[in-house]
XYZ file of C-alpha atoms in Angstrom:
510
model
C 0.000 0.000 0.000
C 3.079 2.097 1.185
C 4.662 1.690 -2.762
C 1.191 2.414 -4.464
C 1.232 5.680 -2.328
C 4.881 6.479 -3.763
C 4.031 5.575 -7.259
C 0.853 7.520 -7.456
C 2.860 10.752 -5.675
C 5.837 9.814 -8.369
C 3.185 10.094 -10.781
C 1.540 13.385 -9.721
C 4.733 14.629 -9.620
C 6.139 14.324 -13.122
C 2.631 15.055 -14.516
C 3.240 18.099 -12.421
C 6.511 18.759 -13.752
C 5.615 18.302 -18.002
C 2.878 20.357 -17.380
C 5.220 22.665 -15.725
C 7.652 22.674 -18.535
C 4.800 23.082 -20.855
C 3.318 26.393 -19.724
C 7.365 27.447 -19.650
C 7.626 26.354 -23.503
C 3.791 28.182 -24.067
C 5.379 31.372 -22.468
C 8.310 31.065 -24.980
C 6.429 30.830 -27.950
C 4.068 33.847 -26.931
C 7.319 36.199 -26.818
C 8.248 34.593 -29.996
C 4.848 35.349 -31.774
C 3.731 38.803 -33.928
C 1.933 41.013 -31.635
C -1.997 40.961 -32.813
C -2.479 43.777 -34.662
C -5.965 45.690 -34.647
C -7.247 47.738 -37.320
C -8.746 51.468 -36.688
C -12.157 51.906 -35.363
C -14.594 52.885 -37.939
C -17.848 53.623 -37.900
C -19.294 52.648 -41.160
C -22.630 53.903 -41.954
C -23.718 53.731 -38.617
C -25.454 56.501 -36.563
C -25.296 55.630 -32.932
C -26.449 59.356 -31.861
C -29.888 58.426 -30.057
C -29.276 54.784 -29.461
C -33.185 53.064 -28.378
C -34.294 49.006 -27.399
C -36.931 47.276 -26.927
C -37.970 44.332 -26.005
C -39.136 42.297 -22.865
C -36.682 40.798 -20.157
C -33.986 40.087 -22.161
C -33.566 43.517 -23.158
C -34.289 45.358 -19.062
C -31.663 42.881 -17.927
C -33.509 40.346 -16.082
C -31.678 37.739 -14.401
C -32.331 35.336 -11.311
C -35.720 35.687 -11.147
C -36.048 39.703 -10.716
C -34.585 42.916 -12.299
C -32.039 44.641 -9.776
C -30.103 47.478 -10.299
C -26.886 45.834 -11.197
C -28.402 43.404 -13.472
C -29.886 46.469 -15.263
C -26.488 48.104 -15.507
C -24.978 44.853 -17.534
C -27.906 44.685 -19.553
C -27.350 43.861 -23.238
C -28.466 47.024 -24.659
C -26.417 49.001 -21.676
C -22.922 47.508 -23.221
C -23.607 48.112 -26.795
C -24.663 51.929 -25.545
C -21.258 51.994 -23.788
C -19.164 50.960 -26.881
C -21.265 53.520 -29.146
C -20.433 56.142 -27.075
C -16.605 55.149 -26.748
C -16.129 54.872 -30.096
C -18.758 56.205 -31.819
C -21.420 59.098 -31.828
C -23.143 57.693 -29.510
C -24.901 59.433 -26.844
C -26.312 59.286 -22.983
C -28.508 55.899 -22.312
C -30.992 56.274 -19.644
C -32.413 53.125 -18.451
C -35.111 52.923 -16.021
C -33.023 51.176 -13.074
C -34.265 49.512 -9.558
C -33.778 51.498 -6.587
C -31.972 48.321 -5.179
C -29.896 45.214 -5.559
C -33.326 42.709 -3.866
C -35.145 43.270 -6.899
C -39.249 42.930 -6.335
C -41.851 45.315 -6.601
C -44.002 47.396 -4.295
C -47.179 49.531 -5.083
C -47.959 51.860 -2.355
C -45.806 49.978 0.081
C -47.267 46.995 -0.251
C -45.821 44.042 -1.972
C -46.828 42.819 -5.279
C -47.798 39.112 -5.649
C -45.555 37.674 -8.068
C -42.671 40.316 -8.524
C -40.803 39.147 -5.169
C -36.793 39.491 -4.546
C -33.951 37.846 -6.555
C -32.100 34.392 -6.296
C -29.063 34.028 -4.796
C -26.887 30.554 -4.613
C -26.730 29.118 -0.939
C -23.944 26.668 -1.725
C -25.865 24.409 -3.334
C -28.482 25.981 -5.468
C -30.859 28.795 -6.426
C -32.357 30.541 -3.427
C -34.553 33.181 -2.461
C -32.437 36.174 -0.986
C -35.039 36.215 1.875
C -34.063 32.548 2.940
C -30.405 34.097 3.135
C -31.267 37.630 4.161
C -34.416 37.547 6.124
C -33.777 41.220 6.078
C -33.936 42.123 2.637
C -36.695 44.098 1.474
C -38.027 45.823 -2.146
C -37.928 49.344 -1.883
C -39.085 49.989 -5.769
C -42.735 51.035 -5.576
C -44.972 51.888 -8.765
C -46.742 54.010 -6.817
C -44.252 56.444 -4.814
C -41.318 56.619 -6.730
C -41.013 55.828 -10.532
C -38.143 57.604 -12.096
C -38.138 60.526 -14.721
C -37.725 59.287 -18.713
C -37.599 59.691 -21.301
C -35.549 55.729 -21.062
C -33.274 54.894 -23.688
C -34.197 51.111 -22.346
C -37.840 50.218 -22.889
C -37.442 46.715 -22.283
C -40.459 45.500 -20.390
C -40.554 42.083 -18.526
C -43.130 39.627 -19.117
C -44.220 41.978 -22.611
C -45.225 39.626 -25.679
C -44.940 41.142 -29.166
C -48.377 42.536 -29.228
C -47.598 44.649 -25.952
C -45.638 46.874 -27.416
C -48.659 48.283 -29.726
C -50.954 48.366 -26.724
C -51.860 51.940 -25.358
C -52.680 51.881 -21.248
C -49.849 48.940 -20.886
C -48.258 51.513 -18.484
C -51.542 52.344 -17.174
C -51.423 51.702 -13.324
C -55.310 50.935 -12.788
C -54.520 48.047 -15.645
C -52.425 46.298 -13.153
C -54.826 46.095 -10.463
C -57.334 44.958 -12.981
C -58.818 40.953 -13.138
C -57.203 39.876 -15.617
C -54.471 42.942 -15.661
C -54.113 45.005 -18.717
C -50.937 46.625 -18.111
C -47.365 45.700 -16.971
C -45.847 47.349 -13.243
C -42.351 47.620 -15.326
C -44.167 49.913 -17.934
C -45.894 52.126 -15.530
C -42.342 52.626 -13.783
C -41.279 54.373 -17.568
C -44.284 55.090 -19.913
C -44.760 58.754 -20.303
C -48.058 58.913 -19.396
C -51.136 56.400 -18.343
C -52.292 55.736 -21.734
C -49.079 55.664 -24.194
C -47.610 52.354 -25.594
C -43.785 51.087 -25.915
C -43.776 51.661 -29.312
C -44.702 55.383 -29.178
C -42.180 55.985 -26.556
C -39.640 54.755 -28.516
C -40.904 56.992 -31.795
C -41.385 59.901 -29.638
C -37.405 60.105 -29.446
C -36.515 59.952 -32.891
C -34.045 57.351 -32.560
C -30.877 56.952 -34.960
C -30.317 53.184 -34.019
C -32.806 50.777 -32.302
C -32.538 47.330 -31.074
C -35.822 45.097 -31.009
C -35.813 41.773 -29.463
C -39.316 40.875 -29.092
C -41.577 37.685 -29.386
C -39.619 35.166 -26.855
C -42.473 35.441 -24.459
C -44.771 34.952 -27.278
C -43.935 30.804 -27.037
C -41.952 30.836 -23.665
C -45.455 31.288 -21.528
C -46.171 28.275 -23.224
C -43.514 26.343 -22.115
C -43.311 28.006 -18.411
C -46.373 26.308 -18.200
C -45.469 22.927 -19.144
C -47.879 23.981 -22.007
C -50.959 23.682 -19.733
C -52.521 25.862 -21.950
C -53.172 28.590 -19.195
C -50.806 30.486 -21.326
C -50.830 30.087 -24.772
C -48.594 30.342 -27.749
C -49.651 33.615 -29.503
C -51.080 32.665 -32.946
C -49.245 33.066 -36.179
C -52.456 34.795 -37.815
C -54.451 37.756 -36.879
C -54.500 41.825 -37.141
C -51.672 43.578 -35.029
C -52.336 43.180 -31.916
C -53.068 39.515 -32.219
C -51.722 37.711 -34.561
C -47.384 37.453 -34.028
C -46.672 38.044 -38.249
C -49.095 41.224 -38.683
C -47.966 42.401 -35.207
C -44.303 42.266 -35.796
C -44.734 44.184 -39.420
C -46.812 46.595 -37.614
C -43.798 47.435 -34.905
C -41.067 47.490 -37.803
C -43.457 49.967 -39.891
C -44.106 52.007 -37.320
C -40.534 53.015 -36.370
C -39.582 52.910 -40.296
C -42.810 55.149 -41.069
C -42.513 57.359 -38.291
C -38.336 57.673 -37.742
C -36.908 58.595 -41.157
C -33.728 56.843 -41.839
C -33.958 54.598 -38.810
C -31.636 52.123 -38.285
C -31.242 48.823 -36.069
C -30.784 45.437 -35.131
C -33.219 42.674 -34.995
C -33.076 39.779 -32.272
C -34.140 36.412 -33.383
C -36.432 33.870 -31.136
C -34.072 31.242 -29.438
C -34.905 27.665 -28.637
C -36.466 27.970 -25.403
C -36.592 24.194 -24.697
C -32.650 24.397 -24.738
C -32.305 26.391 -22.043
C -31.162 25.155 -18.426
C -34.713 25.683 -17.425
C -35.946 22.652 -18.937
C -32.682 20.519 -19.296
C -31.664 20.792 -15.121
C -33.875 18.610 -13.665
C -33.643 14.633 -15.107
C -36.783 12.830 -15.551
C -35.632 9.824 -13.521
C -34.830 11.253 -10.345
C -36.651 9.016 -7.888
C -34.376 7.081 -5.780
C -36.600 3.564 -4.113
C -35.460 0.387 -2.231
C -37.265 -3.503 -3.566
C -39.843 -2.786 -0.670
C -40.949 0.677 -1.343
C -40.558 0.116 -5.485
C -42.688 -2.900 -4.628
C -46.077 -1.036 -2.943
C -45.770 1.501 -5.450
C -46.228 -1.234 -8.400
C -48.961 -3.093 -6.287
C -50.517 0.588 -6.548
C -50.522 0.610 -10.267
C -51.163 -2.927 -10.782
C -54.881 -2.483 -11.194
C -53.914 0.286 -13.908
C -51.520 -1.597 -15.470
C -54.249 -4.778 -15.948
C -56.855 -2.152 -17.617
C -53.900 -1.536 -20.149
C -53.713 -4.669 -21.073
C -57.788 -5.122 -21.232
C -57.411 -1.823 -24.013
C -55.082 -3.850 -25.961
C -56.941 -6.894 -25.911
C -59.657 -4.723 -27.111
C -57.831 -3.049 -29.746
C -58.532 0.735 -28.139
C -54.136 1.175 -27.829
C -51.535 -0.384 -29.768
C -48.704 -2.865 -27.860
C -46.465 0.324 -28.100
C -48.938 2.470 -26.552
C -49.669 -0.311 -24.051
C -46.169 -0.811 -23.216
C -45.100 3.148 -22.938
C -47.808 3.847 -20.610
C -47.478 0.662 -18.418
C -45.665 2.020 -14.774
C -42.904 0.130 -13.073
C -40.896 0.566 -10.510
C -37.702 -0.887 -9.106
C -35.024 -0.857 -6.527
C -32.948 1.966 -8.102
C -31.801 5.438 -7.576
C -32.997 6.953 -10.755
C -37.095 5.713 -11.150
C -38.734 7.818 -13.925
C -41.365 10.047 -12.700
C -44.934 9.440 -13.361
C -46.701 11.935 -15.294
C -50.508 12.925 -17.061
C -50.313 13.161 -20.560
C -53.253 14.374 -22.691
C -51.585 13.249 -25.855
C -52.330 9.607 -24.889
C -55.623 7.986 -26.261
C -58.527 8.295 -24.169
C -59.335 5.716 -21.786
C -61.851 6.930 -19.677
C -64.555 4.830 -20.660
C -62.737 2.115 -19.334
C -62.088 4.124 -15.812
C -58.156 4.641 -17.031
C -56.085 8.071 -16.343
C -53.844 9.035 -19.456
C -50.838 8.016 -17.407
C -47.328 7.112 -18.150
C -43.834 7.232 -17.074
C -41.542 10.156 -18.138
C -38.836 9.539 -20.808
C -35.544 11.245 -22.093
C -37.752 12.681 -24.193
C -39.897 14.432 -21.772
C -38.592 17.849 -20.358
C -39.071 18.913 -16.714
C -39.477 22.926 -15.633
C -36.758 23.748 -12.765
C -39.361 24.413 -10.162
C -40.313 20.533 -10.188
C -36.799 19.677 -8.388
C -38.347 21.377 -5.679
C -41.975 19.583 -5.963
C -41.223 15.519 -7.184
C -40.944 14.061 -3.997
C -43.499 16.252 -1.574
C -46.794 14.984 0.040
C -49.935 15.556 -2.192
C -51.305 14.683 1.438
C -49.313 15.584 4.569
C -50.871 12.940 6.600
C -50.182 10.092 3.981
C -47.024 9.010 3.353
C -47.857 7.143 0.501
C -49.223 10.556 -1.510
C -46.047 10.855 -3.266
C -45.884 13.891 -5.695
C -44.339 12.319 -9.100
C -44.854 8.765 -7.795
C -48.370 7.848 -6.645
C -49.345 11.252 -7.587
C -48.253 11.789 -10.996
C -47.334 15.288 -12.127
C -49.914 17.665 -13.922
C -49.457 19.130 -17.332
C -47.578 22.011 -15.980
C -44.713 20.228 -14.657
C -43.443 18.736 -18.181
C -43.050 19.746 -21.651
C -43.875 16.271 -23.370
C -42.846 15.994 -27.052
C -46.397 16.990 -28.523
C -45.642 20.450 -26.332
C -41.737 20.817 -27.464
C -42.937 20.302 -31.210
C -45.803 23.086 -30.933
C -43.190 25.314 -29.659
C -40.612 24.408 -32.064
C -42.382 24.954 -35.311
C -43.986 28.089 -33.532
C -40.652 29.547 -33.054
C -39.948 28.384 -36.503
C -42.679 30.735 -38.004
C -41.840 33.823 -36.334
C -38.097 33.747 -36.726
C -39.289 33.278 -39.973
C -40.941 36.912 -39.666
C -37.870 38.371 -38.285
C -35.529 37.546 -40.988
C -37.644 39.154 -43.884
C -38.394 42.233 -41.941
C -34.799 42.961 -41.188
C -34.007 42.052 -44.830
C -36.834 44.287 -45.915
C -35.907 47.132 -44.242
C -31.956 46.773 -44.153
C -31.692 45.663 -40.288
C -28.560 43.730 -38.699
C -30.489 40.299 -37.356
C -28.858 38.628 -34.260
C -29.299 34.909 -34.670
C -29.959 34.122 -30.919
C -31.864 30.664 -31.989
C -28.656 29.429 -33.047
C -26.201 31.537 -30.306
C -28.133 29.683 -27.412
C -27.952 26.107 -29.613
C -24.488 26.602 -29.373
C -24.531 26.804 -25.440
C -26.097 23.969 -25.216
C -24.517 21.591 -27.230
C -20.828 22.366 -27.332
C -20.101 25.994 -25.216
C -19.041 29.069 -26.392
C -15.402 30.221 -26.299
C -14.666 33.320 -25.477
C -11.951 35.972 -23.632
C -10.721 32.909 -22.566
C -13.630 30.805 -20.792
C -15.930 28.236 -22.279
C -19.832 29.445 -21.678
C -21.922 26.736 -21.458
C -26.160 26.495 -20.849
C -25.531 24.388 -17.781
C -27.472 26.131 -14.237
C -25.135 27.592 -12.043
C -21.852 26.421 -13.570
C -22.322 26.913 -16.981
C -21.749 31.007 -16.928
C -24.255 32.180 -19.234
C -27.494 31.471 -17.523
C -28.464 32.861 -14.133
C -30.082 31.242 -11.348
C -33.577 31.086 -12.647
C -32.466 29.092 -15.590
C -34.362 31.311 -18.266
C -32.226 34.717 -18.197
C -28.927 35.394 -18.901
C -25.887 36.081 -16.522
C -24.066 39.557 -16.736
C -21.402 37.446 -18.650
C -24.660 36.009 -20.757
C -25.600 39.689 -21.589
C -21.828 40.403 -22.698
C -21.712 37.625 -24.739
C -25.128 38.699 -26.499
C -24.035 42.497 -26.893
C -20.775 41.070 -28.807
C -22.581 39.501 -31.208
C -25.107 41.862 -31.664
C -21.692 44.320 -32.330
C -20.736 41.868 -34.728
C -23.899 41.544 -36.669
C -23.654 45.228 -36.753
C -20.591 44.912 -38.207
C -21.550 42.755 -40.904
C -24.596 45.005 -42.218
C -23.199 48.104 -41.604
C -19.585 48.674 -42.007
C -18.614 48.700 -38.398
C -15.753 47.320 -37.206
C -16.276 46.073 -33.608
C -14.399 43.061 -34.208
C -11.870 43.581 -36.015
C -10.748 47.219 -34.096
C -10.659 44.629 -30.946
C -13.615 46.503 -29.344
C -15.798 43.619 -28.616
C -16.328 43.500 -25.098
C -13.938 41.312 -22.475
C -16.719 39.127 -21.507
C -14.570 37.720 -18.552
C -14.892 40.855 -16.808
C -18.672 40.467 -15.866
C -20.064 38.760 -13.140
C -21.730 35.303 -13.113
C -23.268 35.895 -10.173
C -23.889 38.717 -7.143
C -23.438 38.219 -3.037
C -26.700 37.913 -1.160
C -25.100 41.223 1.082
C -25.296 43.568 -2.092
C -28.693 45.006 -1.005
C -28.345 48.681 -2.446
């Protein structure tokens, strides 16, 4: 035992040692290398003068589950206004920011259901702040203190594409309203109770605007496991309703109303690739022979009314055998889920049931749920075992196709627009496939969609990381570059994307 200790410290040891020698020979060859040499900056046909975005989340800076004034301040939009106005022409960029670092809002000192305070990791995982810092309070309130505009940033979170036509979506009596008819975000920067985003954003004569619009348009969808609580907004329909007529109407009112205009386009990305629904496995239930054994003597009775379907010819054998539940002594048990898609068995006093596949995706907040009492006071009422999960816990493959050839369509849209009217188009569908499968490279990391570790995603799995945002304002610069005549890139004036955070301390408060 004594010699294997000695061999395996010999072995460290010269290991050690080459790779020693190696980073000695790298540092030899850098001083040996040409010096990188940068072109000039030049601005191309570019007007950054009066620089305006819009959008929903993605745009204001969202991350971990809130907007907070630092998160604002590394928005996407916020860097690209930085490099305009290093470089460029470009001017001021007023965004509407947070009066803290706990996110949430208030509205007349009173919290507001749904908008609480950020995540924060606890050493293990996302977090409320609260759970960390029982202390930590919002102090924004829609009521008492909204800040003066007019905002450079009118990126609203939670807008869909036909928001930004509607007037009164900063109207404060729409929020209080059942159902609400405004956004809190809005009211904090609309110019007045019955104005839209879009006619903010024409009101100040841009030179160069950014629109990244329409995610929400299929993510609601998929937030809710495709429930249908909150649909996918149809292809077809006037403005206002339908996503292709709305999306022409946005693009021709800034080009009809802002002569000589000029912009960038963001693209819808793959929401189904994005650590929100690839975190949490869809075998995660860990049984011994006993317990695996009651839970199958549960299910028996269902799994003998499958076979009385097939007999019956009502389900195929596939159907028969994808649906039949069984569990064993194992650490990773699939989780039991309702599926509409399944054929209807009800005559025969049979739940659309079935086990979960690879195939099936899982929303984050079910790592927190599988495993609960549907009962407190029976054990046996095991949420995502004897109870199976609802719709709104899984994306099944029905659900990921609808929102796949939805996204489809309207990145269709995009593209001709911005080709119609001479716009740069960021590609995030494919920037955010690239996360996901292999990891972007870049000022020397490796980004990768993976929660928590990965770098680009914060802790709510669905927004960006101050790093994300970097990443996403560099190749929006590039894009620019490519349409018209900018030189981001090439001048070296990309941003260092290693210089933003990942994540903030639970004790920045203010």
């Amino acid at each position: 035992m004594k010699n294997l200790k000695y061999i395996a410290l010999s072995i460290f040891t010269l290991g050690f040692l080459a790779c020693e020698n190696e980073t000695l020979e790298d540092l030899r060859n850098r001083g040996q290398e040409e010096p990188v040499v940068f072109e000039d900056f030049t601005q191309g046909s570019a007007d950054f003068s009066k620089f305006v975005s819009m959008g929903n989340s993605l745009t204001a800076g969202f991350a971990d589950g809130a907007l907070y004034k630092i998160s604002q301040e590394n928005s996407t939009p916020a860097i690209m206004a930085e490099q305009f106005a290093a470089l460029a022409n470009g001017g001021s960029f007023t965004q509407p920011l947070m009066n803290d670092n706990v996110g949430g809002l208030l509205a007349g000192g009173n919290p507001l259901p749904g908008f609480g305070p950020r995540l924060v990791f606890n050493g293990s995982g996302p977090a409320p702040l609260q759970s960390l810092v029982p202390s930590a309070s919002p102090t924004t309130d829609i009521v008492l203190n909204n800040p003066t505009g007019p905002f450079n940033n009118l990126g609203v979170p939670g807008a869909k594409s036909f928001h930004l036509l509607a007037p009164g979506y900063g109207n404060f009596s729409g929020v209080i309203a059942n159902p609400p008819t405004a956004n809190p975000y809005f009211v904090r920067m609309a110019s007045s109770p019955g104005t839209s985003v879009i006619a903010d954003a024409v009101a100040q004569q841009p030179s160069f605007i950014s629109l990244w619009i329409g995610n929400n348009d299929v993510l609601g969808y998929a937030l809710s496991g495709g429930d249908g609580s909150n649909p996918i907004t149809p292809m077809t329909g006037p403005p206002g309703v339908g996503f292709e007529q709305t999306y022409q109407a946005l693009a021709a009112t800034l080009t009809g109303n802002v002569p000589g205009v000029q912009g960038i386009l963001g693209n819808i990305p793959n929401v189904t690739a994005i650590p929100h629904f690839t975190t949490v496995p869809h075998d995660p239930v860990p049984l011994d022979a006993a317990t695996a054994g009651a839970v199958n003597q549960a299910y028996a009775q269902y799994n003998g009314g499958l076979q009385l379907a097939l007999a019956n010819s009502l389900i195929t054998s596939e159907e028969a055998a994808a649906r039949t539940i069984n569990f064993e002594a194992s650490a990773t048990n699939a989780v039991v889920i309702v599926d509409e898609d399944l054929t209807d068995l009800s005559g025969l006093g049979l739940p659309n049931f079935r086990q979960a596949t690879a195939a099936d995706l899982l929303v984050l907040p079910a790592a927190s749920f599988i495993g609960t009492l549907a009962d407190p006071n029976n054990p046996l009422s095991v949420n995502g075992v004897a109870i199976p999960l609802s719709d709104r816990w899984v994306l099944t493959p029905e659900e990921q196709a609808e929102i796949a050839d939805a996204t489809a369509q309207y990145n269709g849209v995009i593209s001709a627009v911005a080709s119609a009217n001479g716009f740069a188009l960021l590609d995030a569908n494919a920037l955010l496939d690239e996360l996901a499968s292999s990891g972007i490279a870049t000022s020397g990391l490796v980004l990768t969609s993976d929660l928590v570790t990965g770098g680009a995603f914060s802790l709510d799995g669905v927004h960006p990381t101050s790093r994300g945002y970097a990443l996403i304002a560099n190749e929006m610069l590039k894009a620019i570059d490519a349409t018209y005549g900018t030189n981001f890139e090439a001048s070296g004036n990309l941003v260092d994307v290693s210089t933003y955070n990942t994540n903030y301390s639970p004790g920045l408060l203010q």
